[in-house]
Short mmCIF file of C-alpha atoms in Angstrom, two decimals:
data_model
loop_
_atom_site.label_atom_id
_atom_site.label_comp_id
_atom_site.label_asym_id
_atom_site.label_seq_id
_atom_site.Cartn_x
_atom_site.Cartn_y
_atom_site.Cartn_z
CA MET A 178 60.84 -77.62 -128.98
CA ALA A 179 58.97 -77.53 -125.65
CA LEU A 180 55.52 -76.03 -125.18
CA THR A 181 55.50 -72.39 -124.18
CA GLN A 182 53.75 -71.43 -120.96
CA SER A 183 50.87 -69.97 -122.98
CA GLU A 184 50.46 -73.15 -125.04
CA ARG A 185 50.56 -75.37 -121.95
CA SER A 186 48.01 -73.11 -120.23
CA THR A 187 45.67 -73.38 -123.24
CA PHE A 188 45.93 -77.17 -123.18
CA GLU A 189 45.34 -77.40 -119.43
CA ARG A 190 42.45 -74.93 -119.50
CA ILE A 191 40.60 -76.88 -122.19
CA CYS A 192 41.25 -80.29 -120.65
CA LYS A 193 40.61 -79.47 -117.00
CA LEU A 194 37.47 -80.55 -115.14
CA SER A 195 34.71 -78.00 -115.60
CA SER A 196 32.77 -76.76 -112.59
CA GLY A 197 29.51 -78.13 -111.25
CA ASP A 198 28.11 -81.56 -110.49
CA LEU A 199 28.06 -82.33 -114.22
CA GLY A 200 31.60 -81.15 -114.82
CA VAL A 201 33.54 -82.92 -117.57
CA GLU A 202 37.21 -83.13 -118.45
CA LEU A 203 39.31 -84.33 -121.35
CA SER A 204 41.47 -87.26 -120.29
CA PRO A 205 44.82 -87.80 -122.06
CA ALA A 206 43.21 -90.46 -124.26
CA VAL A 207 40.40 -88.09 -125.29
CA ALA A 208 42.80 -85.18 -125.82
CA LYS A 209 44.95 -87.40 -128.07
CA ALA A 210 41.90 -88.32 -130.15
CA LEU A 211 41.04 -84.65 -130.60
CA ILE A 212 44.62 -83.76 -131.54
CA TYR A 213 44.61 -86.46 -134.22
CA LEU A 214 41.26 -85.17 -135.50
CA CYS A 215 42.71 -81.65 -135.70
CA ALA A 216 45.77 -82.92 -137.56
CA ARG A 217 43.58 -84.84 -140.01
CA ASP A 218 41.32 -81.84 -140.60
CA LEU A 219 44.34 -79.68 -141.43
CA GLY A 220 46.10 -82.32 -143.54
CA LEU A 221 49.26 -82.14 -141.45
CA GLN A 222 52.32 -84.18 -142.32
CA GLY A 223 53.98 -86.37 -139.70
CA PHE A 224 50.75 -87.77 -138.25
CA SER A 225 49.99 -91.35 -139.19
CA ASN A 226 46.97 -91.62 -141.46
CA GLN A 227 46.50 -95.13 -140.15
CA LEU A 228 46.13 -93.81 -136.62
CA SER A 229 43.76 -90.97 -137.50
CA ASP A 230 41.71 -93.20 -139.79
CA GLN A 231 40.80 -95.30 -136.75
CA LEU A 232 38.86 -92.30 -135.46
CA GLY A 233 35.44 -91.37 -136.73
CA GLU A 234 34.33 -87.82 -137.39
CA LEU A 235 33.58 -85.87 -134.21
CA PHE A 236 29.84 -85.58 -134.85
CA ASN A 237 29.53 -89.27 -135.77
CA VAL A 238 30.90 -90.59 -132.47
CA ASP A 239 27.92 -91.79 -130.43
CA PRO A 240 27.91 -91.57 -127.51
CA PRO A 241 30.46 -88.73 -127.35
CA SER A 242 32.09 -90.37 -124.31
CA SER A 243 33.29 -93.23 -126.53
CA LEU A 244 35.81 -90.96 -128.30
CA ALA A 245 39.31 -91.86 -127.09
CA PHE A 246 42.67 -92.90 -128.49
CA ASN A 247 45.50 -94.60 -126.64
CA ASP A 248 49.08 -94.91 -127.81
CA SER A 249 52.46 -94.70 -126.14
CA GLU A 250 53.22 -91.05 -126.91
CA ASP A 251 52.94 -88.54 -124.09
CA VAL A 252 49.94 -86.28 -124.70
CA LEU A 253 51.91 -83.05 -124.19
CA SER A 254 54.55 -84.25 -126.65
CA LEU A 255 51.81 -84.99 -129.16
CA PHE A 256 50.26 -81.56 -128.60
CA ASP A 257 53.66 -79.92 -129.07
CA ARG A 258 54.20 -81.84 -132.33
CA PHE A 259 50.76 -80.80 -133.53
CA LEU A 260 51.35 -77.11 -132.80
CA ARG A 261 54.68 -77.06 -134.63
CA ALA A 262 53.11 -78.73 -137.67
CA ALA A 263 49.97 -76.58 -137.63
CA GLY A 264 51.72 -73.24 -137.27
CA GLY A 265 49.59 -70.27 -136.25
CA ASP A 266 46.14 -70.89 -134.73
CA GLY A 267 46.78 -74.58 -134.00
CA ASP A 268 46.14 -73.98 -130.30
CA THR A 269 42.90 -72.11 -131.09
CA TYR A 270 41.75 -74.94 -133.34
CA PHE A 271 42.32 -77.48 -130.55
CA ALA A 272 40.66 -75.19 -128.00
CA CYS A 273 37.54 -74.81 -130.15
CA ILE A 274 37.12 -78.48 -130.99
CA GLY A 275 37.82 -79.35 -127.34
CA THR A 276 35.13 -76.90 -126.21
CA ILE A 277 32.57 -78.45 -128.57
CA HIS A 278 33.41 -81.94 -127.37
CA LYS A 279 33.17 -80.99 -123.69
CA ALA A 280 29.75 -79.43 -124.33
CA ARG A 281 28.60 -82.65 -126.02
CA LEU A 282 29.99 -84.73 -123.14
CA LYS A 283 28.12 -82.58 -120.64
CA TYR A 284 24.84 -82.84 -122.53
CA GLU A 285 25.30 -86.61 -122.70
CA LYS A 286 25.45 -86.52 -118.90
CA ILE A 287 22.31 -84.38 -118.75
CA LEU A 288 20.42 -86.84 -120.96
CA LYS A 289 21.46 -89.69 -118.70
CA SER A 290 20.68 -88.00 -115.39
CA GLN A 291 17.85 -85.47 -115.92
CA PRO A 292 15.10 -86.55 -113.49
CA ILE A 293 11.62 -87.36 -114.70
CA PRO A 294 9.51 -84.64 -113.04
CA THR A 295 6.96 -85.34 -110.32
CA MET A 296 3.24 -84.67 -110.24
CA GLU A 297 3.89 -82.14 -107.47
CA GLN A 298 5.73 -80.08 -110.09
CA VAL A 299 3.25 -80.33 -112.95
CA GLY A 300 -0.08 -81.51 -111.53
CA PRO A 301 -1.90 -78.13 -111.54
CA ARG A 302 -1.25 -77.83 -115.29
CA GLY A 303 -3.65 -80.72 -115.79
CA LEU A 304 -6.58 -78.40 -115.10
CA LEU A 305 -6.00 -76.89 -118.54
CA GLN A 306 -6.67 -80.22 -120.30
CA TYR A 307 -8.47 -82.39 -117.75
CA GLY A 308 -11.15 -84.45 -119.45
CA ALA A 309 -9.44 -84.45 -122.84
CA LEU A 310 -7.63 -87.70 -121.93
CA GLU A 311 -7.99 -90.45 -119.36
CA GLY A 312 -6.40 -89.44 -116.07
CA SER A 313 -3.40 -91.77 -116.37
CA SER A 314 -2.76 -90.68 -119.96
CA LEU A 315 -2.92 -86.99 -119.09
CA ALA A 316 -0.63 -87.48 -116.10
CA SER A 317 1.91 -89.28 -118.29
CA LEU A 318 1.68 -86.55 -120.93
CA LEU A 319 2.37 -83.87 -118.33
CA LEU A 320 5.45 -85.73 -117.05
CA TRP A 321 6.91 -86.46 -120.50
CA ARG A 322 6.21 -82.92 -121.69
CA LYS A 323 7.95 -81.36 -118.69
CA TRP A 324 10.95 -83.71 -119.04
CA MET A 325 11.33 -82.73 -122.69
CA PHE A 326 11.04 -79.06 -121.75
CA ASP A 327 13.76 -79.46 -119.11
CA LEU A 328 16.06 -81.13 -121.65
CA ASP A 329 15.47 -78.41 -124.20
CA ASN A 330 15.97 -75.67 -121.61
CA ARG A 331 19.31 -77.19 -120.60
CA ALA A 332 20.28 -77.46 -124.28
CA GLY A 333 19.56 -73.75 -124.70
CA GLN A 334 21.70 -72.90 -121.69
CA GLU A 335 24.63 -75.04 -122.83
CA THR A 336 24.47 -73.66 -126.38
CA GLY A 337 24.64 -70.14 -124.95
CA TYR A 338 28.03 -71.06 -123.49
CA LEU A 339 29.16 -72.55 -126.80
CA PHE A 340 27.94 -70.98 -130.05
CA GLU A 341 29.04 -67.33 -129.86
CA PRO A 342 32.26 -68.04 -127.89
CA ILE A 343 33.31 -70.60 -130.51
CA ILE A 344 32.81 -68.12 -133.34
CA ALA A 345 34.44 -65.37 -131.31
CA SER A 346 37.57 -67.46 -130.74
CA ALA A 347 37.65 -68.57 -134.37
CA ILE A 348 37.75 -65.01 -135.70
CA GLY A 349 40.16 -63.75 -133.05
CA GLY A 350 37.69 -61.91 -130.84
CA ALA A 351 35.96 -62.48 -127.53
CA PRO A 352 32.36 -62.39 -126.26
CA ALA A 353 31.42 -59.69 -123.77
CA ALA A 354 28.88 -60.20 -121.00
CA SER A 355 26.70 -57.21 -120.20
CA SER A 356 28.37 -56.70 -116.83
CA LYS A 357 31.81 -56.25 -118.45
CA SER A 358 30.84 -54.99 -121.89
CA PRO A 359 32.56 -51.90 -123.35
CA VAL A 360 29.33 -51.19 -125.24
CA ARG A 361 27.11 -49.13 -122.93
CA ARG A 362 23.44 -48.31 -123.24
CA ARG A 363 22.75 -44.79 -124.46
CA LYS A 364 19.80 -44.38 -122.12
CA ASP A 365 21.71 -45.60 -119.08
CA ARG A 366 25.50 -45.53 -119.30
CA ASN A 367 25.73 -47.55 -116.10
CA LYS A 368 24.39 -50.57 -117.97
CA GLY A 369 26.31 -52.57 -120.57
CA ARG A 370 25.10 -54.44 -123.66
CA GLN A 371 25.88 -58.10 -124.10
CA VAL A 372 27.91 -58.45 -127.31
CA ASP A 373 28.43 -61.73 -129.15
CA VAL A 374 31.93 -60.81 -130.33
CA ILE A 375 34.22 -57.86 -129.68
CA LYS A 376 37.15 -57.69 -132.10
CA GLY A 377 39.14 -54.48 -132.10
CA ASN A 378 36.60 -51.70 -132.60
CA LEU A 379 34.01 -54.06 -134.10
CA ALA A 380 30.97 -55.23 -132.10
CA TYR A 381 29.25 -58.26 -133.63
CA GLU A 382 25.63 -59.35 -133.38
CA ILE A 383 25.53 -62.95 -134.68
CA LYS A 384 22.25 -64.67 -135.49
CA LEU A 385 21.39 -67.99 -137.01
CA ARG A 386 18.19 -66.59 -138.52
CA VAL A 387 15.92 -63.54 -138.17
CA THR A 388 12.25 -64.49 -138.33
CA ILE A 389 9.03 -62.55 -138.67
CA ALA A 390 7.85 -63.99 -135.39
CA ALA A 391 10.04 -61.77 -133.26
CA SER A 392 9.29 -61.36 -129.56
CA GLY A 393 7.42 -58.35 -128.15
CA GLN A 394 7.91 -54.76 -129.22
CA GLY A 395 10.21 -54.04 -126.28
CA ARG A 396 12.53 -56.86 -127.25
CA TRP A 397 12.51 -55.80 -130.91
CA ARG A 398 13.29 -52.21 -129.90
CA GLU A 399 16.31 -53.61 -128.05
CA GLU A 400 17.46 -55.27 -131.27
CA LEU A 401 17.18 -52.03 -133.22
CA ASP A 402 18.94 -50.06 -130.46
CA PHE A 403 22.04 -52.29 -130.53
CA PRO A 404 23.83 -50.54 -133.44
CA LEU A 405 23.08 -47.11 -131.95
CA ASP A 406 24.51 -48.16 -128.57
CA CYS A 407 27.62 -49.45 -130.35
CA VAL A 408 28.23 -46.17 -132.18
CA GLU A 409 27.69 -44.16 -128.99
CA SER A 410 30.37 -46.35 -127.37
CA LYS A 411 32.79 -45.81 -130.28
CA TYR A 412 32.33 -49.29 -131.78
CA THR A 413 31.31 -50.21 -135.31
CA PRO A 414 28.26 -52.53 -135.26
CA VAL A 415 28.43 -55.64 -137.42
CA LEU A 416 25.39 -57.80 -138.12
CA VAL A 417 26.02 -61.42 -139.15
CA VAL A 418 22.97 -63.54 -140.06
CA LEU A 419 23.90 -67.03 -141.17
CA ASP A 420 20.61 -67.90 -142.90
CA SER A 421 19.54 -65.71 -145.82
CA THR A 422 15.78 -66.37 -145.63
CA ALA A 423 14.22 -62.98 -146.40
CA ASN A 424 11.53 -61.35 -144.27
CA PRO A 425 10.57 -57.80 -143.21
CA LYS A 426 12.24 -58.06 -139.79
CA LEU A 427 15.58 -58.95 -141.33
CA THR A 428 15.25 -56.06 -143.79
CA GLU A 429 14.46 -53.64 -140.95
CA LEU A 430 17.39 -54.85 -138.87
CA ARG A 431 19.84 -54.53 -141.78
CA LYS A 432 18.64 -50.96 -142.39
CA ALA A 433 19.21 -50.11 -138.72
CA PHE A 434 22.83 -51.31 -138.87
CA LYS A 435 23.50 -49.47 -142.13
CA ALA A 436 21.88 -46.27 -140.88
CA ALA A 437 24.25 -46.36 -137.87
CA GLY A 438 27.27 -46.70 -140.17
CA GLY A 439 27.64 -50.39 -139.45
CA MET A 440 28.08 -53.45 -141.65
CA ASP A 441 25.78 -56.36 -142.36
CA TYR A 442 26.47 -59.80 -143.79
CA VAL A 443 23.74 -62.31 -144.59
CA GLY A 444 23.80 -65.90 -145.84
CA GLU A 445 26.84 -66.95 -147.85
CA GLU A 446 28.25 -63.44 -147.48
CA ALA A 447 28.14 -63.91 -143.69
CA TRP A 448 29.99 -67.22 -143.84
CA ASN A 449 32.57 -65.73 -146.20
CA HIS A 450 33.13 -62.82 -143.83
CA LEU A 451 33.63 -65.11 -140.82
CA GLU A 452 36.03 -67.38 -142.73
CA ALA A 453 38.03 -64.42 -144.07
CA SER A 454 38.25 -62.94 -140.57
CA ALA A 455 39.33 -66.28 -139.14
CA GLY A 456 42.26 -66.96 -141.46
CA PRO A 457 42.95 -70.25 -143.27
CA THR A 458 43.34 -72.55 -140.24
CA MET A 459 40.26 -71.44 -138.34
CA ALA A 460 38.27 -71.08 -141.57
CA THR A 461 38.63 -74.86 -141.85
CA PHE A 462 37.18 -75.19 -138.34
CA ILE A 463 34.25 -72.84 -139.04
CA ASP A 464 33.40 -74.64 -142.27
CA LYS A 465 33.54 -78.17 -140.84
CA TYR A 466 32.22 -77.75 -137.32
CA VAL A 467 29.83 -74.80 -137.62
CA LYS A 468 28.77 -74.03 -141.19
CA ILE A 469 28.20 -77.54 -142.57
CA PRO A 470 26.23 -78.87 -139.54
CA LEU A 471 24.06 -75.74 -139.22
CA GLN A 472 23.45 -75.46 -142.96
CA ASP A 473 22.47 -79.13 -143.06
CA LEU A 474 19.92 -78.54 -140.28
CA LEU A 475 18.53 -75.45 -141.99
CA ASP A 476 18.24 -77.25 -145.33
CA SER A 477 16.71 -80.35 -143.71
CA ALA A 478 14.13 -78.62 -141.54
CA PRO A 479 10.57 -79.54 -142.56
CA ASN A 480 7.85 -76.95 -142.60
CA GLU A 481 5.20 -76.97 -139.89
CA PHE A 482 2.85 -79.13 -141.96
CA GLU A 483 5.43 -81.82 -142.76
CA LEU A 484 6.72 -82.78 -139.33
CA PRO A 485 7.22 -86.57 -139.17
CA ASP A 486 5.61 -88.72 -136.49
CA PHE A 487 7.35 -88.55 -133.12
CA SER A 488 7.22 -90.92 -130.17
CA ILE A 489 9.08 -91.51 -126.94
CA SER A 490 9.24 -94.73 -124.96
CA GLN A 491 10.93 -96.02 -121.83
CA SER A 492 12.45 -99.44 -121.17
CA ALA A 493 15.06 -101.06 -118.95
CA SER A 494 17.80 -99.99 -121.39
CA GLY A 495 16.86 -96.32 -121.40
CA ILE A 496 14.60 -93.86 -123.20
CA THR A 497 14.09 -94.15 -126.95
CA PHE A 498 13.16 -91.27 -129.24
CA THR A 499 11.62 -92.16 -132.61
CA VAL A 500 11.31 -89.51 -135.33
CA GLY A 501 9.91 -90.84 -138.60
CA ASP A 502 12.06 -93.84 -139.48
CA ASP A 503 14.96 -92.86 -137.19
CA SER A 504 15.35 -93.85 -133.56
CA TRP A 505 17.88 -93.10 -130.85
CA THR A 506 18.17 -94.48 -127.34
CA VAL A 507 19.54 -92.56 -124.37
CA THR A 508 21.06 -94.89 -121.80
CA ARG A 509 19.95 -93.70 -118.38
CA GLY A 510 22.40 -93.61 -115.49
CA LYS A 511 22.38 -92.23 -111.97
CA ILE A 512 19.68 -89.60 -111.69
CA ASP A 513 20.90 -86.20 -110.48
CA PRO A 514 18.23 -84.56 -108.27
CA GLN A 515 20.10 -81.24 -108.59
CA LEU A 516 18.80 -81.02 -112.15
CA ALA A 517 15.17 -81.08 -111.06
CA THR A 518 13.21 -77.88 -111.56
CA GLY A 519 10.78 -76.42 -109.06
CA ALA A 520 7.02 -76.29 -109.13
CA ASP A 521 5.15 -73.53 -110.93
CA ILE A 522 5.68 -70.10 -109.37
CA LEU A 523 2.98 -67.53 -108.76
CA PRO A 524 2.77 -64.62 -111.22
CA GLU A 525 3.76 -61.17 -109.98
CA ASP A 526 0.21 -59.81 -110.24
CA ILE A 527 -1.35 -62.65 -108.23
CA GLU A 528 -2.28 -60.24 -105.45
CA ASP A 529 -4.80 -58.62 -107.80
CA GLY A 530 -6.89 -61.76 -107.43
CA ILE A 531 -9.41 -63.19 -109.89
CA LEU A 532 -12.01 -60.61 -108.97
CA GLY A 533 -9.69 -57.64 -108.75
CA GLY A 534 -7.90 -57.91 -105.40
CA LEU A 535 -8.18 -59.29 -101.90
#
């Protein structure tokens, strides 16, 4: 049986080169590896265990760009065979695992090519600590600190394109950007609310954890307004918090959803809800590629007084991170100046001056 137009489009959309200077694609060899991983995850018959056993687990392949599998079968034929064996949701499973892998490939590129900042970018910050260290040590600290900040900022951006959309696809919904959201703000109907997942008449707010240290009152008011905006727009608000750590903010947020006639799921109840909504095939994906990794990180996180020693060093082979007894080296490649960030910008109230105005 040949691929339908929809199935072929899904395959091509996931494999195609993404936009931007750091765009990545899934070559036939990489796509084959992912298909075999999907087949192994789902325990499908007709796929050689010997072949799939040559592949490591997705999160154990380091660097991500080393994942590939070559054999004589045409990749579209293999994809067609996989879909027939997997039944419903096989294409979604491949799309989700392909999306994760492309995000990891892109971040590998970022690690290789993120420029070390310049003193022109960070020099003025030294006034805040000048004298605490020798000049060369402080200058080095400023450069390393800014480089780490840039890496973390890029990680946050890339995760924003990954986490909610993956869960949305897995449970049969779709994320909604504020500009196109069907959930409008009660106080200004011309403005939409960003929604993590829209599925039918359900509007999901998905959080890894709710902490006491929430941002300012305005931001917290926004959080509490979300279920009310949903109801006003004829949607049922659904709160999903993956970590069950109790605190007053979480309690307040759950009450706000319930008071609006919404639903709330926390901890294991949240995972169970997502897996039930996803169906058996995509429940396997959520468990293996979302729940287990995130739960491991949550369970492994030290408290603020138990952080292990951390160091970073540079050599001809790359940059090495050492955390406690573990170390990891990033091989550096061609530096991409497009990834550089600008110098510090002036605050909006600068015209007030130090002494109250010019």
